[in-house]
Short mmCIF file of C-alpha atoms in Angstrom, two decimals:
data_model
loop_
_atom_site.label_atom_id
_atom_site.label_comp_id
_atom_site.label_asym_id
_atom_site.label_seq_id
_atom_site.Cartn_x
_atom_site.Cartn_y
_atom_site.Cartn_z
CA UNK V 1 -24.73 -46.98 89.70
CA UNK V 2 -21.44 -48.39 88.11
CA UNK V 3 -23.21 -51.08 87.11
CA UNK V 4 -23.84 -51.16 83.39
CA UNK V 5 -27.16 -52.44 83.69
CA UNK V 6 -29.41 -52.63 80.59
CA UNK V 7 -32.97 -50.33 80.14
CA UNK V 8 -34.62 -53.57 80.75
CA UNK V 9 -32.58 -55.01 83.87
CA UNK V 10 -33.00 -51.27 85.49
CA UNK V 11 -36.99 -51.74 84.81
CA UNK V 12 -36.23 -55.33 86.38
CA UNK V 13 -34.63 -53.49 89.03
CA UNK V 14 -37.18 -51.02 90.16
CA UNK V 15 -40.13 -52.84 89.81
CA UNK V 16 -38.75 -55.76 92.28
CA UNK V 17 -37.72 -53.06 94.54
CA UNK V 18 -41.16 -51.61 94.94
CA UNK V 19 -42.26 -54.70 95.24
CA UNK V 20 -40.16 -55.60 98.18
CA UNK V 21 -40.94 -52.50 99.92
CA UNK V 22 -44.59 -52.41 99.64
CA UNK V 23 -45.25 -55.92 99.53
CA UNK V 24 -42.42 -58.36 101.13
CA UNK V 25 -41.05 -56.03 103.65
CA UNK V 26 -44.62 -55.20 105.36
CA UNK V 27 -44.88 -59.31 105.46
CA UNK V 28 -41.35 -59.84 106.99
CA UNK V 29 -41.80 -59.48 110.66
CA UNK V 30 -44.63 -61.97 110.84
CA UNK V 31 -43.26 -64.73 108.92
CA UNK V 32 -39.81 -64.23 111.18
CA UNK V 33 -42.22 -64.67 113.90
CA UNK V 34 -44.87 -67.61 113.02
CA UNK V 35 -42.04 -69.57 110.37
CA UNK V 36 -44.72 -69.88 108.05
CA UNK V 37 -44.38 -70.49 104.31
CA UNK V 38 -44.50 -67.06 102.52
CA UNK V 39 -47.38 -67.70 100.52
CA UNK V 40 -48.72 -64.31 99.84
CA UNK V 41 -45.80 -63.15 98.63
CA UNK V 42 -45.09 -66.36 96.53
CA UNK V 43 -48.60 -66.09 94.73
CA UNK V 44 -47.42 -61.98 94.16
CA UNK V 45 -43.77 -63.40 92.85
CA UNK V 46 -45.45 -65.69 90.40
CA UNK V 47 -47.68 -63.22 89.20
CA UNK V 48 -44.58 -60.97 88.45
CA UNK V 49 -42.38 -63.76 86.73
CA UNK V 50 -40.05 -63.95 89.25
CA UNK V 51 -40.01 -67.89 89.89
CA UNK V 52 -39.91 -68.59 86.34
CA UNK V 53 -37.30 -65.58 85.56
CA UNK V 54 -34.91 -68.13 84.19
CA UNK V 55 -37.64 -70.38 81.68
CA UNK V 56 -38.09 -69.76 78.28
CA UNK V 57 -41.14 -68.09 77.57
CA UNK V 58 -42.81 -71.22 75.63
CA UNK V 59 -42.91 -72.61 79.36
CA UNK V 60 -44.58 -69.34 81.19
CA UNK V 61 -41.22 -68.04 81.95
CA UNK V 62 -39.16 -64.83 81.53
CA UNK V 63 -36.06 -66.16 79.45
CA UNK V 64 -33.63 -64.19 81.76
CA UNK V 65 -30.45 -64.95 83.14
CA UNK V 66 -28.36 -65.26 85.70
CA UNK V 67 -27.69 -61.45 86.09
CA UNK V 68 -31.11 -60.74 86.39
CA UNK V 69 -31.63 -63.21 88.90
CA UNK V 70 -28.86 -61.46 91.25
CA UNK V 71 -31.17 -58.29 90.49
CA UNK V 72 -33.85 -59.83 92.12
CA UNK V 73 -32.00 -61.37 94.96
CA UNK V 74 -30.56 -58.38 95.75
CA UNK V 75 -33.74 -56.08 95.85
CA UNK V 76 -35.15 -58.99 98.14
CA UNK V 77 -33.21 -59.58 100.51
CA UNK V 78 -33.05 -56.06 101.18
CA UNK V 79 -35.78 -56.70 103.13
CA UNK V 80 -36.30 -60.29 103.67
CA UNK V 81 -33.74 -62.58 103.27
CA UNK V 82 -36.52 -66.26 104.05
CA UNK V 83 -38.78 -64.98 101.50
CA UNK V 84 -35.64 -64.46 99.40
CA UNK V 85 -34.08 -67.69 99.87
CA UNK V 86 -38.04 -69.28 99.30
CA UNK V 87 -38.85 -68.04 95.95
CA UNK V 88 -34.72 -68.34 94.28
CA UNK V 89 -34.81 -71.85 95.34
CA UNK V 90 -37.83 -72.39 92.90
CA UNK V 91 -36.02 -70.06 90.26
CA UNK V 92 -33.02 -70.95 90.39
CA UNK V 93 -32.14 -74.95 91.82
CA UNK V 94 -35.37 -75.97 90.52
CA UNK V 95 -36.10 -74.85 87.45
CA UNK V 96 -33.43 -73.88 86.09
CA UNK V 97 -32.17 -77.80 86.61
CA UNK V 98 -35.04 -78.77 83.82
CA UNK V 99 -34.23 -75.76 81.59
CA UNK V 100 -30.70 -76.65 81.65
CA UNK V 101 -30.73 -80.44 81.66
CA UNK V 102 -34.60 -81.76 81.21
CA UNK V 103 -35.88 -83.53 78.54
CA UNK V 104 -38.80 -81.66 76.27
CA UNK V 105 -41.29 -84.10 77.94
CA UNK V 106 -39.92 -83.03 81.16
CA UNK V 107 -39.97 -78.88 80.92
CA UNK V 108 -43.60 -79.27 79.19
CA UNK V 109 -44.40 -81.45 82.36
CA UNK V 110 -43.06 -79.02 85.03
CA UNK V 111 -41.98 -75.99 84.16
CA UNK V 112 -45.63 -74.23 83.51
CA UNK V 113 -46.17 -75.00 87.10
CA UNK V 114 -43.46 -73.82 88.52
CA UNK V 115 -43.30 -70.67 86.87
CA UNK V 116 -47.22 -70.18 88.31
CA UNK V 117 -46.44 -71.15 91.63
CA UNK V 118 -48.95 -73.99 91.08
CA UNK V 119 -45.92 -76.09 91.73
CA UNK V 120 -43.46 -76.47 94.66
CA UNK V 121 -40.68 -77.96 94.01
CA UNK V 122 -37.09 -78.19 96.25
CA UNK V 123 -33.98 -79.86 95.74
CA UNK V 124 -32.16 -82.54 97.41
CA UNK V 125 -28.60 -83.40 98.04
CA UNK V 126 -27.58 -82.74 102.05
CA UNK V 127 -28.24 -85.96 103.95
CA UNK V 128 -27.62 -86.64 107.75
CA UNK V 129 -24.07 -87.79 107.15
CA UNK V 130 -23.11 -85.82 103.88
CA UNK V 131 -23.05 -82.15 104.21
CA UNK V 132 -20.29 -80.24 102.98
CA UNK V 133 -18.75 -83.73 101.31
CA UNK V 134 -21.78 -84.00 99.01
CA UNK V 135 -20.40 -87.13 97.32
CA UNK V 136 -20.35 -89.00 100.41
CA UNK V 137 -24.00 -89.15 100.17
CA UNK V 138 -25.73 -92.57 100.91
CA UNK V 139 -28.75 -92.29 98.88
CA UNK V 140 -29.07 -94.81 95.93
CA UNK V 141 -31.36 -95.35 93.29
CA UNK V 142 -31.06 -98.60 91.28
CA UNK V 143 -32.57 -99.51 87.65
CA UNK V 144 -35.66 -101.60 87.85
CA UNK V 145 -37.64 -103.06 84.81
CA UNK V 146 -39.69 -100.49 84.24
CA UNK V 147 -37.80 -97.69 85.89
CA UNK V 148 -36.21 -96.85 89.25
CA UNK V 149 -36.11 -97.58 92.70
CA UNK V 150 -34.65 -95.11 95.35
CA UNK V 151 -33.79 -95.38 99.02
CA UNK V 152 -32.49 -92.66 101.55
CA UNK V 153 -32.95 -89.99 103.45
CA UNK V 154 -32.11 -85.89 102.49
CA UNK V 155 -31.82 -82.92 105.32
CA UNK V 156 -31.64 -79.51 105.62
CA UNK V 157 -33.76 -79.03 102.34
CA UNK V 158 -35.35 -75.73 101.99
CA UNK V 159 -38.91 -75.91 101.31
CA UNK V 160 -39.02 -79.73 101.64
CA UNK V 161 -42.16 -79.46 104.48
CA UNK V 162 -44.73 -77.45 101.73
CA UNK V 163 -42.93 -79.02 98.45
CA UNK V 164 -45.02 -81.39 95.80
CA UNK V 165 -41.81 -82.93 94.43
CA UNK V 166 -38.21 -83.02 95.18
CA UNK V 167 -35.22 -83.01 92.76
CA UNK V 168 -33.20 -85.78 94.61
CA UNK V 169 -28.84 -86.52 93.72
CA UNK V 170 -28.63 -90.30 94.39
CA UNK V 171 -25.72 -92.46 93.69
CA UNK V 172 -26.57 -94.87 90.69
CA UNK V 173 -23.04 -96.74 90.31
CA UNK V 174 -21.16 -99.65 91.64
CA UNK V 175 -20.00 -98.85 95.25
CA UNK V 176 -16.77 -96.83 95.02
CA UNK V 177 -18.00 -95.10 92.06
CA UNK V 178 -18.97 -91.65 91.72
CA UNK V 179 -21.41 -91.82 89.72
CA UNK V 180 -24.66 -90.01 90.32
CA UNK V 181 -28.37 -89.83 89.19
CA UNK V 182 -31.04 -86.70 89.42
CA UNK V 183 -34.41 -87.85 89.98
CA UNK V 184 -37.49 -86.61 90.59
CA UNK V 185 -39.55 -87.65 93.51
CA UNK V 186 -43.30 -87.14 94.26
CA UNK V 187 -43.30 -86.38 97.96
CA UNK V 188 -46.82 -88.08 98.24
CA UNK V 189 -45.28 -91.41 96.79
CA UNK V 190 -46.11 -94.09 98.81
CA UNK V 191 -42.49 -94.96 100.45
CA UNK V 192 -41.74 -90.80 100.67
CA UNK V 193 -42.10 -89.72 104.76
CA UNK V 194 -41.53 -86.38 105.63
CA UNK V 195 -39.63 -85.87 109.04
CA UNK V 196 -39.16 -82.58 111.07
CA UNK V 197 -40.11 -79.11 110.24
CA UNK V 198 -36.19 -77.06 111.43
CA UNK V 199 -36.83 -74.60 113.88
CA UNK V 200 -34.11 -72.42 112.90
CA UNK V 201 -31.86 -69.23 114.07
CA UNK V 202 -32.76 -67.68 111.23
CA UNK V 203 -34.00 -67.91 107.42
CA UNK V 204 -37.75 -68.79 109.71
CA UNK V 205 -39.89 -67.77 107.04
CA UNK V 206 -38.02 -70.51 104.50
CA UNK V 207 -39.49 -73.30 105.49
CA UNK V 208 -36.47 -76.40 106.27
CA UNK V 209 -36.84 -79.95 106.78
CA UNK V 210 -36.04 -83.66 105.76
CA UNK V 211 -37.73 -86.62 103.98
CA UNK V 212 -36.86 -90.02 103.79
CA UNK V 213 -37.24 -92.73 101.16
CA UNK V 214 -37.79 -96.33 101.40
CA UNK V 215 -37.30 -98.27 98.06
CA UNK V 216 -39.51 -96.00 96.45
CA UNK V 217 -40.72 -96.66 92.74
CA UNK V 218 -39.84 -94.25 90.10
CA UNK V 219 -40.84 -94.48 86.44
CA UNK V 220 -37.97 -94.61 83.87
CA UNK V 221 -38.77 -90.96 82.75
CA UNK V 222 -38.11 -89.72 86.68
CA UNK V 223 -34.30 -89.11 85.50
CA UNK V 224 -33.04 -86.03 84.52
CA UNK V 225 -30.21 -86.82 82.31
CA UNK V 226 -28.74 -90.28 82.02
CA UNK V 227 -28.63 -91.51 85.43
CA UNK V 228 -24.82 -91.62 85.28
CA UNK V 229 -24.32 -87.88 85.02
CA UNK V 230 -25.75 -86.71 87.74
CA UNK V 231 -22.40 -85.44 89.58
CA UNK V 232 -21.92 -83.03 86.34
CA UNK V 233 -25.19 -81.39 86.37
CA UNK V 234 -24.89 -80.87 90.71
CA UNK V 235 -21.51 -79.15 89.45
CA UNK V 236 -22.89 -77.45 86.57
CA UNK V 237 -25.25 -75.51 88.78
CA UNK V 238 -23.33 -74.55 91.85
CA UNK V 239 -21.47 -71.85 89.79
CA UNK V 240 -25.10 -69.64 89.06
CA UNK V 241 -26.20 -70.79 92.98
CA UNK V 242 -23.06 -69.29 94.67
CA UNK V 243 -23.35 -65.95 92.74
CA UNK V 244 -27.30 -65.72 93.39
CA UNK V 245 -26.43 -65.98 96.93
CA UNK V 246 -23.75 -63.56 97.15
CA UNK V 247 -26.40 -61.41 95.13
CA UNK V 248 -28.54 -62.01 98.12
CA UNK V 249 -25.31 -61.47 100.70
CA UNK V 250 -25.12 -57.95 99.16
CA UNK V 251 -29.10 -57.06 99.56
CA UNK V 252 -29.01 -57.92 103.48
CA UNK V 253 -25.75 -55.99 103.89
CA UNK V 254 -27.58 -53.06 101.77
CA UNK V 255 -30.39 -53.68 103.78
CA UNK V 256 -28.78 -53.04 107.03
CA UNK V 257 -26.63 -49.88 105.86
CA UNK V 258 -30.17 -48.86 105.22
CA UNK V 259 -31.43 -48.79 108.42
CA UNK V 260 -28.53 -48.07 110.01
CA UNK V 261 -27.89 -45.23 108.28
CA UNK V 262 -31.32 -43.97 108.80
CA UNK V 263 -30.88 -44.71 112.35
CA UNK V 264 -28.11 -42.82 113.16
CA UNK V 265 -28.84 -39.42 111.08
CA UNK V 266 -32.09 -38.87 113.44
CA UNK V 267 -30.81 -40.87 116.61
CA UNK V 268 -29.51 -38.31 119.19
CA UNK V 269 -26.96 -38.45 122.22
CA UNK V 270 -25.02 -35.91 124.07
CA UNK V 271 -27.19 -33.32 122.29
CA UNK V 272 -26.44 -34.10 118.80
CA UNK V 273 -26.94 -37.32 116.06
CA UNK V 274 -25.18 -40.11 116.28
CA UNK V 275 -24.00 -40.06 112.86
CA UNK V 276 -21.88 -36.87 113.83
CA UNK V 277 -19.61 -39.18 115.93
CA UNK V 278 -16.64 -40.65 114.04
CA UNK V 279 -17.01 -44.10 115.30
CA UNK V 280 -20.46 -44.17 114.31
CA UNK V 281 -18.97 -42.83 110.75
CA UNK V 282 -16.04 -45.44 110.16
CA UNK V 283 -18.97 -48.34 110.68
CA UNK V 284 -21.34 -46.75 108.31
CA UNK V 285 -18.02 -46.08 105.64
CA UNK V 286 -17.15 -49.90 105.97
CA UNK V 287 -20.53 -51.30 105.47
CA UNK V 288 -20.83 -49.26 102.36
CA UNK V 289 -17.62 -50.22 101.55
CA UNK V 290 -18.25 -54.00 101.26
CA UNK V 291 -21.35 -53.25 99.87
CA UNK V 292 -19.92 -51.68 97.06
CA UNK V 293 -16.58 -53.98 96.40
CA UNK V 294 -19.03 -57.17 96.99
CA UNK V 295 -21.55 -56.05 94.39
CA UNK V 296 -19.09 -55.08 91.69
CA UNK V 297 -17.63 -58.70 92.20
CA UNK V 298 -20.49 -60.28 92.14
CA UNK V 299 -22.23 -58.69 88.99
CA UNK V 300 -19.11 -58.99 87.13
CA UNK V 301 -19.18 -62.93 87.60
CA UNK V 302 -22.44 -62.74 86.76
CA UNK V 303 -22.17 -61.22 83.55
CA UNK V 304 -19.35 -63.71 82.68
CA UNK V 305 -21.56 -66.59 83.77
CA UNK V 306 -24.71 -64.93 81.38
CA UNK V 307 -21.72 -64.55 78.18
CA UNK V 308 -20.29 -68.06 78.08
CA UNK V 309 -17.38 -67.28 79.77
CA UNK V 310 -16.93 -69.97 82.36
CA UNK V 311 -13.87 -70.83 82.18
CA UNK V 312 -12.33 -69.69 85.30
CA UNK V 313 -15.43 -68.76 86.88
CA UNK V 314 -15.46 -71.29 89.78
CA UNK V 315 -12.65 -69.40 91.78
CA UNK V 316 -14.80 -66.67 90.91
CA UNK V 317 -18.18 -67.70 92.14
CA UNK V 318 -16.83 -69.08 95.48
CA UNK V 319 -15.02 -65.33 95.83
CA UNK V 320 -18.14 -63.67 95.53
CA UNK V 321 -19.83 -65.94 97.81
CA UNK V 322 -17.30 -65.86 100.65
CA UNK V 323 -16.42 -62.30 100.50
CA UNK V 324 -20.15 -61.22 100.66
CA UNK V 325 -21.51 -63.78 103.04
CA UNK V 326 -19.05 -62.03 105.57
CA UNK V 327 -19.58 -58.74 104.39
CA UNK V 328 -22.99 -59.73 105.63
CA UNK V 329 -22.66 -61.01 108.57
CA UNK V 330 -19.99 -57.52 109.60
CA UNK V 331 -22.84 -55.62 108.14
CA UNK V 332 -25.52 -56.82 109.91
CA UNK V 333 -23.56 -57.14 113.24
CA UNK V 334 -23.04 -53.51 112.74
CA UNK V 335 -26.42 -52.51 112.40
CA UNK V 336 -27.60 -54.04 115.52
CA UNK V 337 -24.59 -51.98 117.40
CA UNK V 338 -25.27 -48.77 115.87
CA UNK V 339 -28.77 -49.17 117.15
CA UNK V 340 -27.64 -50.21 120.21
CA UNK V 341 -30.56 -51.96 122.63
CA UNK V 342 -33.06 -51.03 119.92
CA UNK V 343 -31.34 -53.39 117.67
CA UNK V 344 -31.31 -56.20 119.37
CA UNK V 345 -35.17 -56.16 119.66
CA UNK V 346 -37.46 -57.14 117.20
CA UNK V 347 -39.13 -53.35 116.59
CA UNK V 348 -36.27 -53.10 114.09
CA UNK V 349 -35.17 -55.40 111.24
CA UNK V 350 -31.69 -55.66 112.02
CA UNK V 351 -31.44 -58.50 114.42
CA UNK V 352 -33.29 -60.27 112.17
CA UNK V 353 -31.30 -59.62 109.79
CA UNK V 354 -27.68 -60.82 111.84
CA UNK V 355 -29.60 -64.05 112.42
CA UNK V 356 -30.31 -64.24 108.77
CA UNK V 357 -26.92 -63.23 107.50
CA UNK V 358 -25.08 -66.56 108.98
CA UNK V 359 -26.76 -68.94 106.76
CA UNK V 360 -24.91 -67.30 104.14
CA UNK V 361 -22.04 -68.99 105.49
CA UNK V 362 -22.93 -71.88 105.71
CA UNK V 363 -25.67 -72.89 103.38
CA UNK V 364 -24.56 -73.20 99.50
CA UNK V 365 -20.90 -74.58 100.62
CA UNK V 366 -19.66 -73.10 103.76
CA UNK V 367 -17.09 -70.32 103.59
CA UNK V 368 -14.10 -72.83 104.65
CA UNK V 369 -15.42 -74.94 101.70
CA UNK V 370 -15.38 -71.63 98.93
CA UNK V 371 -12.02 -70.96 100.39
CA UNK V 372 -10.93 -74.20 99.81
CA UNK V 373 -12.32 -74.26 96.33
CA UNK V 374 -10.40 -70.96 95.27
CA UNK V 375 -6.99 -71.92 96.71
CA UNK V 376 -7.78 -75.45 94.65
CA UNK V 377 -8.60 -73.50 91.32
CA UNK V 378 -5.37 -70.65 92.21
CA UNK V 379 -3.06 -73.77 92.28
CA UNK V 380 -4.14 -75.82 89.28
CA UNK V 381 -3.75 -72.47 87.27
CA UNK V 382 -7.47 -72.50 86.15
CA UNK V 383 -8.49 -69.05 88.17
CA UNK V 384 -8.65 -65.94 86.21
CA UNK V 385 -9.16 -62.23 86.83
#
């Protein structure tokens, strides 16, 4: 490893990865197949810490950071990127939102369920017309006498069909302004309807849909924040999302060199392996290859991130997530063609892993966003190496 992880972070480290091989990867298949909710493995992630990894430990979490987190996405998504993406969501875009921007009321409130897995919670900003231009969103929420009242609809949101409660961006200004609230939303309100389940290429065992809400009443403690600040704390957290995703980019990739490599050392044709054949070689030395240069990126961010050192970090977290959302999706592609017509059945992981891998392009800020980002950050002088 040329990683300099700590004694802890390699205990972290190893104990997630049995976990995922005895555990999530025996699960995989199945939930790929039925796109059900992972719940056996979520009740085994709580009782291991891992959806309150980022709490303080006065709330039932682990007090760990954002390094530790890309541990745990990594090991993960070695094996199975939906139950991955299912249990980081909680982690990381839910409750880390309260630990970084909740009131005391608020983490006391939530944050002993969600690091039990009593609690499901998702968050909310994609809507039907506002995708990648997030602050196009049509969503409002508007200050009542006694609290709030919210109206719109939210799509694509991971675990929105099983969730309790959603963390919802709404605008709260005059129109024009870009002002916006975070609010949280009972999904059993009365004015809260859930629409369609997704039936997706990939990602089946994260569960996806959409809700809508029609002038639904929210107390005055339902805010997170002011109400007005809402477009700073979205912002504050996409830097720790993008790098917990590339985390996750490099675990499938790893995943896949895996298999492939296994694949090819006992795999025969013309007499001899497959892995003898120089083709076969120069795909196996590439996947390793972006392995290797996307994990070294990405835990380097993330150890900036974890120090204070943010400035600079933006062009640096969209990096990591572009480079190794493609080094996925090569990787994975790969696999299936080293394993030729057995990889592109189900008997092996690997197509399910290709169909996995694109998401990672397109969820969390597509790559032609990221790049868009960096080029934005290069120009205004405010990237650093």
């Amino acid at each position: 490893m040329i990683i300099d992880f700590t004694d802890e972070q390699v205990a972290l480290r190893d104990t997630v990865r049995d976990f995922a091989k005895n555990r999530v990867a025996p699960r995989a298949r199945r939930l790929d197949r039925e796109q059900e909710f992972p719940r056996e493995s979520w009740d085994d992630a709580a009782k291991l810490g891992i959806l309150g990894m980022c709490a303080p430990e006065a709330y039932g979490g682990g007090g760990l950071g954002v390094t530790d987190m890309c541990i745990v996405g990594e090991e993960l998504a070695a094996v199975c990127l939906s139950t991955t993406a299912t249990l980081l969501h909680q982690a990381d875009l839910v409750v880390a939102r309260f630990v970084r921007h909740g009131t005391e009321e608020q983490k006391r409130r939530y944050l002993p369920g969600l690091c039990d897995g009593t609690l499901i919670g998702c968050l909310a900003i994609t809507e039907p017309e506002a995708g990648s231009d997030a602050m196009s969103m049509r969503t409002r929420a508007e200050r009542t006498d006694d609290g709030w009242e919210i109206t719109g609809a939210k799509t694509f949101i991971t675990t929105a069909p099983v969730a309790d409660f959603a963390l919802v961006y709404a605008r709260t200004g005059e129109p024009g302004s870009r002002e916006l609230g975070l609010f949280v939303v009972d999904l059993t309100a009365e004015g809260v309807s859930r629409g369609r389940s997704f039936h997706k290429m990939g990602w089946r065992g994260s569960p996806t849909g959409e809700f809508a809400m029609d002038r639904v009443r929210l107390p005055a403690d339902a805010v997170i924040g002011s109400g007005t600040d809402g477009r700073a704390i979205l912002m504050a957290g996409l830097n720790s999302e993008r790098i917990v995703m590339a985390a996750e980019s490099v675990g499938i990739a790893r995943g896949a060199l895996d298999v492939a490599l296994d694949y090819a050392r006992g795999r025969e044709q013309f007499g001899r392996p497959i892995s003898s054949f120089q083709l076969i070689q120069a795909k196996l030395a590439d996947m390793f290859t972006g392995v290797a240069a996307g994990r070294t990126l990405t835990y380097a961010t993330a150890k900036a991130l974890d120090e204070g050192r943010g400035d600079g970090l933006t062009a640096l977290a969209s990096a990591c997530k572009v480079f190794t959302s493609e080094v996925a999706a090569k990787a994975t592609s790969e696999a299936v063609q080293i394993l030729g017509g057995n990889g592109y059945t189900d008997e092996y992981p690997v197509e399910r892993f290709m169909r996995d891998a694109k998401l990672m392009e397109i969820g969390g800020g597509t790559s032609e966003i990221q790049r868009h980002i960096v080029a934005r950050e290069l120009l205004h002088d405010r990237a650093v190496l």
